[in-house]
Tab-separated table of C-alpha atoms in Angstrom:
chain	number	residue	atom	x	y	z
A	1	MET	CA	62.391	26.067	20.706
A	2	ASP	CA	62.292	23.372	18.024
A	3	SER	CA	61.747	20.671	20.651
A	4	ILE	CA	58.793	22.620	22.082
A	5	LYS	CA	57.237	22.889	18.597
A	6	LYS	CA	57.738	19.166	18.038
A	7	VAL	CA	56.040	18.316	21.324
A	8	ALA	CA	53.147	20.635	20.491
A	9	ALA	CA	52.792	19.120	17.037
A	10	LEU	CA	52.817	15.612	18.433
A	11	GLY	CA	50.189	16.610	20.982
A	12	ALA	CA	47.959	18.102	18.311
A	13	ALA	CA	48.310	15.010	16.168
A	14	ALA	CA	47.458	12.753	19.090
A	15	LEU	CA	44.406	14.871	19.866
A	16	ALA	CA	43.261	14.696	16.247
A	17	LEU	CA	43.702	10.933	16.187
A	18	SER	CA	41.797	10.628	19.428
A	19	ALA	CA	38.922	12.739	18.100
A	20	GLY	CA	38.889	10.838	14.852
A	21	GLY	CA	38.791	7.533	16.717
A	22	ALA	CA	35.878	8.674	18.835
A	23	GLN	CA	34.033	9.839	15.737
A	24	ALA	CA	34.696	6.512	14.031
A	25	GLN	CA	33.224	4.661	17.015
A	26	GLU	CA	29.964	6.606	16.890
A	27	LYS	CA	27.310	4.343	15.370
A	28	GLU	CA	24.665	5.671	13.029
A	29	LEU	CA	22.232	4.396	10.422
A	30	ARG	CA	20.694	6.449	7.595
A	31	ILE	CA	17.056	5.695	6.806
A	32	GLY	CA	15.481	6.667	3.460
A	33	PHE	CA	11.682	6.791	3.606
A	34	GLN	CA	8.512	8.609	2.558
A	35	PRO	CA	6.865	10.703	5.292
A	36	ASN	CA	3.311	9.485	5.846
A	37	PRO	CA	1.486	8.153	8.931
A	38	ILE	CA	2.437	4.504	8.526
A	39	GLN	CA	6.109	5.104	7.703
A	40	THR	CA	6.470	7.783	10.348
A	41	ALA	CA	5.162	5.341	12.951
A	42	ALA	CA	7.465	2.598	11.614
A	43	VAL	CA	10.505	4.895	11.765
A	44	GLU	CA	9.647	5.663	15.390
A	45	LEU	CA	10.150	1.956	16.149
A	46	LEU	CA	13.599	2.118	14.554
A	47	GLU	CA	14.432	5.226	16.565
A	48	LYS	CA	13.265	3.461	19.712
A	49	TRP	CA	15.728	0.645	18.992
A	50	GLY	CA	18.487	3.124	18.189
A	51	LYS	CA	18.045	4.950	21.477
A	52	ALA	CA	18.179	1.689	23.419
A	53	ASN	CA	21.290	0.501	21.578
A	54	GLY	CA	23.335	3.686	21.259
A	55	VAL	CA	22.801	4.069	17.507
A	56	LYS	CA	21.986	7.441	15.983
A	57	ILE	CA	19.150	7.170	13.450
A	58	ILE	CA	19.475	9.746	10.685
A	59	LYS	CA	16.144	10.222	8.896
A	60	VAL	CA	16.221	11.160	5.198
A	61	PRO	CA	12.637	11.847	4.041
A	62	ASN	CA	11.786	11.800	0.328
A	63	SER	CA	8.486	12.711	-1.335
A	64	TYR	CA	6.562	9.915	-3.064
A	65	GLY	CA	6.823	11.646	-6.437
A	66	VAL	CA	10.619	11.337	-6.559
A	67	TYR	CA	11.174	8.365	-4.257
A	68	LEU	CA	11.422	5.545	-6.790
A	69	GLU	CA	13.636	7.534	-9.161
A	70	LYS	CA	15.941	8.780	-6.414
A	71	MET	CA	16.371	5.423	-4.695
A	72	THR	CA	16.859	3.567	-7.966
A	73	SER	CA	19.592	6.050	-8.884
A	74	ALA	CA	21.294	5.608	-5.503
A	75	LEU	CA	21.161	1.822	-5.779
A	76	THR	CA	22.395	1.591	-9.380
A	77	SER	CA	25.271	3.994	-8.721
A	78	GLY	CA	26.530	1.933	-5.792
A	79	SER	CA	26.182	4.917	-3.477
A	80	ASP	CA	26.382	4.321	0.268
A	81	GLN	CA	23.948	7.184	0.883
A	82	PHE	CA	21.435	4.959	2.698
A	83	ASP	CA	21.712	1.995	5.047
A	84	VAL	CA	18.007	1.135	5.169
A	85	ILE	CA	15.318	2.185	2.683
A	86	TRP	CA	11.550	1.910	2.383
A	87	HIS	CA	10.737	-1.024	0.106
A	88	ASN	CA	7.448	-1.717	-1.659
A	89	ASP	CA	5.954	-4.447	-3.828
A	90	ASP	CA	5.585	-2.017	-6.747
A	91	TRP	CA	9.341	-2.108	-7.336
A	92	GLY	CA	10.313	-5.359	-5.595
A	93	GLN	CA	11.708	-7.051	-8.696
A	94	LEU	CA	13.294	-3.859	-9.994
A	95	TRP	CA	15.568	-3.641	-6.957
A	96	ALA	CA	16.029	-7.272	-5.849
A	97	HIS	CA	19.500	-7.720	-7.342
A	98	MET	CA	20.763	-4.542	-5.642
A	99	LEU	CA	19.577	-5.401	-2.137
A	100	GLU	CA	21.066	-7.448	0.661
A	101	PRO	CA	19.348	-10.771	1.442
A	102	VAL	CA	17.604	-10.464	4.800
A	103	ASP	CA	16.313	-13.989	5.405
A	104	ASP	CA	18.810	-14.220	8.273
A	105	VAL	CA	17.139	-11.405	10.221
A	106	LYS	CA	15.813	-12.830	13.479
A	107	GLY	CA	12.018	-12.539	13.723
A	108	ILE	CA	11.383	-12.733	9.984
A	109	GLU	CA	10.073	-16.261	10.489
A	110	ASN	CA	6.934	-14.726	12.042
A	111	VAL	CA	5.908	-12.523	9.104
A	112	ASP	CA	3.014	-13.304	6.768
A	113	PRO	CA	4.510	-15.384	3.912
A	114	PHE	CA	1.843	-14.179	1.476
A	115	ALA	CA	2.855	-10.513	1.784
A	116	SER	CA	6.534	-11.263	1.175
A	117	ALA	CA	5.913	-13.834	-1.549
A	118	GLY	CA	8.944	-14.932	-3.520
A	119	ILE	CA	7.703	-13.603	-6.848
A	120	ILE	CA	7.885	-10.069	-5.466
A	121	PHE	CA	10.948	-9.715	-3.278
A	122	ASP	CA	13.227	-12.728	-3.832
A	123	ASN	CA	16.538	-12.310	-5.626
A	124	ALA	CA	17.860	-14.688	-8.285
A	125	ASP	CA	19.055	-17.053	-5.546
A	126	GLY	CA	15.586	-17.281	-4.042
A	127	ARG	CA	16.471	-15.220	-0.950
A	128	THR	CA	14.153	-12.465	0.239
A	129	THR	CA	15.290	-8.832	0.239
A	130	PHE	CA	12.308	-7.566	2.237
A	131	VAL	CA	11.517	-7.035	5.926
A	132	PRO	CA	7.852	-5.960	6.417
A	133	MET	CA	7.079	-2.824	8.442
A	134	ALA	CA	3.268	-3.105	8.215
A	135	HIS	CA	0.473	-4.448	6.025
A	136	THR	CA	-1.806	-2.394	3.815
A	137	TYR	CA	-5.144	-4.077	3.246
A	138	GLY	CA	-7.674	-2.374	1.021
A	139	VAL	CA	-10.876	-1.953	3.020
A	140	PHE	CA	-14.393	-0.561	2.630
A	141	PHE	CA	-14.854	2.288	5.120
A	142	TYR	CA	-18.311	3.407	6.201
A	143	ARG	CA	-19.830	5.972	8.548
A	144	THR	CA	-21.083	4.229	11.692
A	145	ASP	CA	-23.297	7.231	12.535
A	146	LEU	CA	-25.184	6.759	9.263
A	147	VAL	CA	-25.245	3.001	8.711
A	148	LYS	CA	-25.659	0.132	11.169
A	149	PRO	CA	-23.323	-2.867	10.788
A	150	ASP	CA	-26.111	-5.007	9.310
A	151	GLU	CA	-26.911	-2.250	6.802
A	152	VAL	CA	-23.386	-1.974	5.337
A	153	PRO	CA	-23.599	-2.653	1.564
A	154	LYS	CA	-22.242	-6.036	0.511
A	155	THR	CA	-23.010	-5.707	-3.217
A	156	TRP	CA	-22.872	-2.948	-5.824
A	157	ASP	CA	-26.663	-2.794	-5.933
A	158	GLU	CA	-26.817	-2.315	-2.164
A	159	LEU	CA	-24.136	0.382	-2.392
A	160	VAL	CA	-26.282	2.320	-4.869
A	161	THR	CA	-29.525	1.853	-2.933
A	162	THR	CA	-28.051	2.808	0.447
A	163	SER	CA	-26.156	5.769	-0.992
A	164	LYS	CA	-29.266	7.179	-2.685
A	165	ARG	CA	-31.267	6.794	0.534
A	166	LEU	CA	-28.678	8.677	2.597
A	167	GLN	CA	-28.502	11.418	-0.028
A	168	ALA	CA	-32.310	11.716	-0.145
A	169	GLU	CA	-32.314	12.104	3.637
A	170	ASN	CA	-29.748	14.928	3.264
A	171	LYS	CA	-27.263	13.099	5.468
A	172	VAL	CA	-24.408	13.216	2.952
A	173	LYS	CA	-23.554	14.922	-0.312
A	174	TYR	CA	-22.241	11.703	-1.869
A	175	GLY	CA	-22.705	8.008	-1.243
A	176	PHE	CA	-19.297	6.751	-2.378
A	177	VAL	CA	-16.085	8.626	-3.097
A	178	GLY	CA	-12.857	7.099	-4.365
A	179	SER	CA	-9.821	7.858	-6.508
A	180	MET	CA	-9.671	7.000	-10.205
A	181	SER	CA	-6.620	8.765	-11.628
A	182	MET	CA	-3.416	7.036	-12.713
A	183	ASN	CA	-1.487	5.616	-9.706
A	184	ASN	CA	-4.667	5.881	-7.608
A	185	SER	CA	-6.604	3.088	-9.303
A	186	TRP	CA	-6.779	0.830	-6.244
A	187	ASN	CA	-9.430	2.875	-4.452
A	188	THR	CA	-12.027	2.616	-7.229
A	189	TRP	CA	-11.057	0.760	-10.395
A	190	PHE	CA	-9.044	-2.087	-8.933
A	191	TRP	CA	-11.106	-2.982	-5.866
A	192	SER	CA	-14.354	-3.039	-7.845
A	193	MET	CA	-12.705	-5.013	-10.643
A	194	TRP	CA	-11.389	-7.657	-8.245
A	195	ALA	CA	-14.741	-7.752	-6.420
A	196	ASN	CA	-16.320	-8.557	-9.804
A	197	ASN	CA	-14.061	-11.535	-10.588
A	198	CYS	CA	-11.983	-9.437	-12.993
A	199	ASP	CA	-8.394	-8.228	-13.326
A	200	VAL	CA	-6.032	-6.185	-15.490
A	201	LEU	CA	-4.606	-9.320	-17.125
A	202	THR	CA	-5.790	-12.898	-17.421
A	203	PRO	CA	-5.788	-15.412	-15.817
A	204	THR	CA	-7.702	-13.507	-13.129
A	205	TYR	CA	-5.709	-12.885	-9.922
A	206	GLU	CA	-2.617	-14.551	-11.419
A	207	ARG	CA	0.705	-12.944	-10.418
A	208	SER	CA	3.177	-15.462	-11.794
A	209	ASN	CA	5.070	-13.789	-14.626
A	210	ALA	CA	5.613	-17.164	-16.311
A	211	ALA	CA	1.881	-17.906	-16.305
A	212	LEU	CA	0.997	-14.430	-17.568
A	213	LYS	CA	3.543	-14.723	-20.355
A	214	GLN	CA	2.237	-18.149	-21.362
A	215	ALA	CA	-1.256	-16.637	-21.596
A	216	GLY	CA	0.122	-13.964	-23.945
A	217	TRP	CA	-0.159	-11.074	-21.462
A	218	LYS	CA	-3.840	-10.994	-22.394
A	219	SER	CA	-5.847	-7.982	-21.255
A	220	ALA	CA	-9.220	-8.482	-19.560
A	221	MET	CA	-10.465	-5.165	-20.936
A	222	THR	CA	-12.916	-6.807	-23.341
A	223	ASP	CA	-14.282	-9.322	-20.814
A	224	GLN	CA	-17.851	-8.897	-19.608
A	225	CYS	CA	-16.657	-8.380	-16.033
A	226	MET	CA	-14.659	-5.288	-17.030
A	227	ARG	CA	-17.515	-3.822	-19.035
A	228	GLU	CA	-19.683	-4.249	-15.928
A	229	VAL	CA	-17.096	-2.320	-13.886
A	230	ALA	CA	-16.982	0.621	-16.314
A	231	GLU	CA	-20.771	0.748	-16.661
A	232	PHE	CA	-21.227	0.639	-12.882
A	233	TRP	CA	-18.997	3.673	-12.336
A	234	TRP	CA	-20.523	5.521	-15.299
A	235	ASP	CA	-23.949	5.017	-13.753
A	236	ALA	CA	-22.712	5.882	-10.235
A	237	ILE	CA	-21.432	9.228	-11.498
A	238	ASN	CA	-23.970	10.158	-14.162
A	239	THR	CA	-27.219	8.286	-13.531
A	240	HIS	CA	-27.433	7.607	-9.799
A	241	LYS	CA	-25.149	10.534	-8.933
A	242	ILE	CA	-23.872	8.809	-5.798
A	243	SER	CA	-20.280	9.776	-6.692
A	244	PRO	CA	-18.752	13.169	-7.619
A	245	LYS	CA	-18.700	14.221	-11.267
A	246	GLY	CA	-14.988	14.954	-11.018
A	247	MET	CA	-14.052	11.585	-9.504
A	248	PRO	CA	-12.269	10.256	-12.650
A	249	ALA	CA	-9.543	12.837	-11.934
A	250	TYR	CA	-9.308	12.316	-8.157
A	251	ASP	CA	-6.200	11.048	-6.419
A	252	ARG	CA	-6.400	9.261	-3.066
A	253	ASN	CA	-5.790	12.437	-1.055
A	254	GLU	CA	-8.754	14.202	-2.659
A	255	ALA	CA	-11.012	11.213	-2.061
A	256	ASN	CA	-9.879	10.825	1.549
A	257	ALA	CA	-10.465	14.545	2.157
A	258	ILE	CA	-14.077	14.313	0.995
A	259	PHE	CA	-14.680	11.306	3.246
A	260	THR	CA	-13.047	12.815	6.342
A	261	SER	CA	-14.900	16.099	5.813
A	262	GLY	CA	-18.162	14.213	6.293
A	263	ASN	CA	-19.373	14.645	2.707
A	264	SER	CA	-19.427	10.945	1.812
A	265	ALA	CA	-20.830	7.854	3.510
A	266	PHE	CA	-18.432	5.309	1.989
A	267	THR	CA	-14.928	5.032	0.568
A	268	VAL	CA	-12.272	2.404	-0.099
A	269	SER	CA	-8.746	3.067	1.068
A	270	ASP	CA	-5.750	1.386	2.682
A	271	SER	CA	-6.447	0.058	6.170
A	272	SER	CA	-3.471	2.122	7.308
A	273	ASN	CA	-5.583	5.271	6.828
A	274	TRP	CA	-7.865	4.231	9.671
A	275	GLY	CA	-5.646	6.059	12.135
A	276	SER	CA	-5.990	9.326	10.206
A	277	PHE	CA	-9.734	8.859	9.648
A	278	ASP	CA	-10.198	8.462	13.414
A	279	ASP	CA	-7.902	11.358	14.374
A	280	PRO	CA	-9.976	14.365	15.590
A	281	ALA	CA	-7.214	16.707	14.452
A	282	LYS	CA	-7.491	15.426	10.871
A	283	SER	CA	-11.064	14.192	10.503
A	284	LYS	CA	-14.568	15.512	11.183
A	285	ILE	CA	-15.846	11.939	11.387
A	286	ALA	CA	-13.371	10.697	14.005
A	287	GLY	CA	-14.909	7.994	16.152
A	288	LYS	CA	-17.551	7.274	13.501
A	289	VAL	CA	-15.633	5.025	11.101
A	290	GLY	CA	-16.058	1.292	10.616
A	291	ILE	CA	-15.155	-1.217	7.901
A	292	GLY	CA	-17.014	-3.835	5.910
A	293	PHE	CA	-16.381	-6.204	3.027
A	294	LEU	CA	-15.564	-4.874	-0.430
A	295	PRO	CA	-19.007	-4.783	-2.124
A	296	MET	CA	-19.303	-7.487	-4.783
A	297	GLY	CA	-20.296	-7.015	-8.404
A	298	PRO	CA	-22.650	-9.299	-10.362
A	299	SER	CA	-19.845	-11.594	-11.575
A	300	ARG	CA	-18.595	-12.579	-8.106
A	301	LYS	CA	-20.363	-14.391	-5.260
A	302	GLU	CA	-17.686	-14.515	-2.533
A	303	HIS	CA	-15.787	-11.746	-0.783
A	304	ILE	CA	-12.217	-10.881	-1.698
A	305	SER	CA	-9.400	-8.897	-0.120
A	306	TRP	CA	-6.032	-7.610	-1.241
A	307	ASN	CA	-3.029	-7.911	1.022
A	308	ASP	CA	0.293	-6.190	0.483
A	309	ALA	CA	3.003	-5.026	2.830
A	310	TRP	CA	5.338	-2.073	3.002
A	311	GLY	CA	8.743	-2.810	4.386
A	312	TRP	CA	12.438	-2.130	4.682
A	313	ALA	CA	15.462	-3.178	2.658
A	314	VAL	CA	19.237	-2.959	3.067
A	315	PRO	CA	21.228	-1.786	0.007
A	316	LYS	CA	24.150	-3.980	-1.039
A	317	SER	CA	26.220	-0.808	-1.396
A	318	ALA	CA	26.195	-0.161	2.367
A	319	SER	CA	29.380	-1.080	4.206
A	320	PRO	CA	29.577	-4.553	5.821
A	321	GLU	CA	29.531	-2.964	9.270
A	322	ARG	CA	26.430	-0.912	8.519
A	323	LYS	CA	24.662	-3.873	6.888
A	324	ALA	CA	25.187	-5.944	10.006
A	325	LEU	CA	23.979	-3.094	12.208
A	326	ALA	CA	20.947	-2.516	9.971
A	327	LYS	CA	19.954	-6.174	10.291
A	328	GLN	CA	20.267	-5.933	14.068
A	329	MET	CA	17.930	-2.939	14.008
A	330	LEU	CA	15.357	-4.657	11.784
A	331	SER	CA	15.506	-7.735	13.991
A	332	GLY	CA	14.900	-5.550	17.020
A	333	MET	CA	11.870	-4.029	15.300
A	334	LEU	CA	10.420	-7.445	14.449
A	335	GLN	CA	10.804	-8.616	18.048
A	336	ASP	CA	9.381	-5.457	19.631
A	337	GLU	CA	5.878	-6.722	20.425
A	338	ALA	CA	4.798	-3.657	22.397
A	339	GLY	CA	5.991	-1.362	19.617
A	340	GLN	CA	4.119	-3.315	16.933
A	341	ILE	CA	0.904	-3.290	18.971
A	342	GLU	CA	1.276	0.484	19.297
A	343	LEU	CA	1.896	0.748	15.539
A	344	PHE	CA	-1.522	-0.786	14.880
A	345	ALA	CA	-3.201	1.450	17.454
A	346	LYS	CA	-1.750	4.541	15.732
A	347	THR	CA	-2.312	3.612	12.108
A	348	GLY	CA	-4.728	0.692	11.741
A	349	ALA	CA	-2.029	-1.176	9.791
A	350	PRO	CA	-1.483	-4.801	10.895
A	351	PRO	CA	2.112	-5.140	12.131
A	352	PRO	CA	4.712	-7.431	10.518
A	353	ASN	CA	4.577	-10.159	13.200
A	354	LYS	CA	1.479	-12.100	12.133
A	355	LYS	CA	1.419	-13.990	15.427
A	356	LEU	CA	0.429	-10.738	17.151
A	357	TRP	CA	-2.774	-10.221	15.154
A	358	ASP	CA	-4.931	-12.457	17.379
A	359	LYS	CA	-3.363	-10.913	20.482
A	360	ILE	CA	-4.191	-7.410	19.274
A	361	ALA	CA	-7.778	-8.486	18.551
A	362	THR	CA	-8.266	-9.282	22.246
A	363	VAL	CA	-7.583	-5.666	23.236
A	364	ASN	CA	-8.479	-3.610	20.144
A	365	PRO	CA	-11.939	-3.952	18.515
A	366	LYS	CA	-10.595	-2.426	15.301
A	367	MET	CA	-8.486	-5.526	14.737
A	368	VAL	CA	-11.577	-7.686	15.200
A	369	GLU	CA	-13.337	-5.766	12.408
A	370	LEU	CA	-10.256	-5.903	10.207
A	371	LYS	CA	-9.784	-9.636	10.706
A	372	ILE	CA	-13.389	-10.420	9.796
A	373	HIS	CA	-13.565	-8.228	6.706
A	374	SER	CA	-9.998	-8.413	5.363
A	375	LEU	CA	-7.348	-10.464	7.177
A	376	ASP	CA	-9.402	-13.651	7.421
A	377	VAL	CA	-11.134	-13.414	4.029
A	378	PRO	CA	-10.226	-16.704	2.259
A	379	THR	CA	-9.531	-15.196	-1.184
A	380	GLN	CA	-6.633	-12.731	-0.988
A	381	ILE	CA	-4.648	-11.309	-3.865
A	382	HIS	CA	-1.759	-8.940	-4.467
A	383	GLY	CA	-2.627	-5.413	-5.544
A	384	GLY	CA	-0.075	-5.123	-8.341
A	385	TYR	CA	1.944	-7.060	-10.888
A	386	TYR	CA	5.629	-7.843	-10.601
A	387	PHE	CA	7.347	-7.381	-13.927
A	388	GLU	CA	9.380	-4.432	-15.183
A	389	ALA	CA	6.710	-3.142	-17.579
A	390	TRP	CA	3.937	-3.002	-14.963
A	391	PRO	CA	3.941	0.842	-14.737
A	392	ALA	CA	3.368	1.037	-18.508
A	393	VAL	CA	0.620	-1.577	-18.309
A	394	HIS	CA	-1.023	0.317	-15.454
A	395	LYS	CA	-0.989	3.521	-17.495
A	396	ALA	CA	-2.493	1.821	-20.560
A	397	PHE	CA	-5.219	0.330	-18.371
A	398	SER	CA	-5.877	3.638	-16.622
A	399	ASP	CA	-6.110	5.591	-19.881
A	400	ALA	CA	-8.667	3.173	-21.328
A	401	ALA	CA	-10.749	2.910	-18.148
A	402	ILE	CA	-10.941	6.666	-17.645
A	403	LYS	CA	-11.798	7.219	-21.319
A	404	ALA	CA	-14.644	4.727	-20.929
A	405	VAL	CA	-16.146	6.421	-17.886
A	406	VAL	CA	-15.903	10.032	-19.110
A	407	GLY	CA	-17.356	9.377	-22.551
A	408	LYS	CA	-20.854	8.289	-23.607
A	409	ARG	CA	-22.225	5.144	-21.982
A	410	GLU	CA	-22.839	3.502	-25.351
A	411	ASP	CA	-19.168	4.045	-26.236
A	412	ILE	CA	-17.846	2.081	-23.237
A	413	PRO	CA	-17.318	-1.221	-25.132
A	414	LYS	CA	-15.329	0.563	-27.868
A	415	ALA	CA	-13.154	2.455	-25.366
A	416	LEU	CA	-12.309	-0.797	-23.599
A	417	ALA	CA	-11.716	-2.661	-26.858
A	418	ASP	CA	-9.378	0.090	-28.084
A	419	GLY	CA	-7.416	-0.104	-24.827
A	420	ALA	CA	-7.074	-3.892	-24.689
A	421	PRO	CA	-4.256	-4.294	-27.263
A	422	LEU	CA	-2.394	-1.332	-25.760
A	423	VAL	CA	-2.353	-3.090	-22.367
A	424	THR	CA	-0.956	-6.248	-23.956
A	425	GLN	CA	1.610	-4.308	-25.991
A	426	ALA	CA	2.796	-2.502	-22.878
A	427	ALA	CA	3.275	-5.820	-21.072
A	428	GLN	CA	5.190	-7.331	-23.962
């Protein structure tokens, strides 16, 4: 009887070891990301690779509101909760020391060097921690059923004139709609500021932390170019009434909703929203959306564009085996030409392999428009700053700018002057 029990026990143990071995051999990668059209499409490319290579892709979605906090906590704690995570320029320097260098990923030699510039994503050894998934250019969207290509506004004055004409003809409720609230500054404040030869800090368009520090982290709030920006939006809302009265409080979703509902002729948003704007299930103006240059203010005479990329990163805390597998997956994504071409068709976001952009332009007229008005514009800048205090600087800027536009017009210079030292203090 004892011998039978021993045999049974040995058999059970062998079975358990066999099952455990099989489970250990199963490959999987855990992806932390934010669900939105561009990232969803990018994750589909990773899943495509996983299916072809016998790797299970476990998706772990996180909302934007908690993403930075949650991922920073996971990285600082050394948790192996994620093998690949969404990475963005807004927190590139915050995370660099906790991420695996990825300059050895095959295919990364074909990405746009500007979007993955060293100041943003390089670690202390000068190695990049960033693999692009797609680019996000800020673009000027217009209704092709209302405005012909040669009628698209190229200056602020033309934007006002054309908007007022379309409103007088009862074709739209508003001329321009954009977002102005904190963390949504790009779609109104920032684009118009850059298109007026202005910036949050001086020197204008400078992103080198050393150069900004040498200049004393000086705010541009009191410069003439910034006063022109605030006065333009005050007039757009209150005098010309081409923009909604409540726009100073809008986030990007509210602005996009007004545009896609057909209530506005123009907006500025990420190029990656083109897919949603042209989706009949999400937009009443599908098939009627084109892009032009960012309209210039009186202080600038040449067009400008901002170019940033979203991407992927590999946490240092992942196991060596998973890090190696993650790099294989990211390499597969970068070399998947058909998948990247499809990514652009779905989202309007230029894919990471820059060598494909001309190829896409031969088959997709949207890329032709995007190249002319954004990708090939000579002056390109980054849409953020890359030092630890940038969120505080952004808030100080946003508070002052919004105060200027919601108060009396004659009080705009004082509101900007009051905000200027707070911007500098936040940076320091």
